[in-house]
Short mmCIF file of C-alpha atoms in Angstrom, two decimals:
data_model
loop_
_atom_site.label_atom_id
_atom_site.label_comp_id
_atom_site.label_asym_id
_atom_site.label_seq_id
_atom_site.Cartn_x
_atom_site.Cartn_y
_atom_site.Cartn_z
CA MET A 1 15.08 40.84 -19.69
CA ALA A 2 13.21 40.82 -16.39
CA CYS A 3 10.14 39.22 -17.95
CA ARG A 4 12.30 36.41 -19.35
CA LEU A 5 13.78 35.66 -15.94
CA TYR A 6 10.33 35.76 -14.35
CA SER A 7 8.99 33.38 -16.98
CA LEU A 8 11.93 31.04 -16.37
CA MET A 9 11.31 31.11 -12.62
CA LEU A 10 7.63 30.29 -13.08
CA SER A 11 8.40 27.45 -15.47
CA CYS A 12 10.88 25.98 -13.01
CA ARG A 13 8.40 26.16 -10.14
CA GLN A 14 5.65 24.56 -12.22
CA ASN A 15 7.99 21.66 -13.04
CA GLY A 16 9.25 21.19 -9.49
CA VAL A 17 12.72 22.59 -10.18
CA ASP A 18 14.52 25.01 -7.86
CA PRO A 19 14.90 28.14 -10.04
CA GLU A 20 17.99 29.36 -8.20
CA ALA A 21 19.79 26.03 -8.59
CA TYR A 22 18.78 25.80 -12.25
CA LEU A 23 20.04 29.29 -13.03
CA ARG A 24 23.28 28.63 -11.15
CA ASP A 25 23.86 25.43 -13.15
CA VAL A 26 23.15 27.17 -16.46
CA LEU A 27 25.48 30.07 -15.68
CA MET A 28 28.25 27.69 -14.60
CA ALA A 29 27.85 25.70 -17.84
CA VAL A 30 27.97 28.84 -19.97
CA GLY A 31 30.97 30.19 -18.09
CA THR A 32 33.12 27.12 -18.72
#
């Protein structure tokens, strides 16, 4: 699980996306 989150964080950074904001948005979308 940790390696998946790390990979996601790196992908976000490489594409100029804030990883924390992205993860927050995804979790909010899944939770609703």
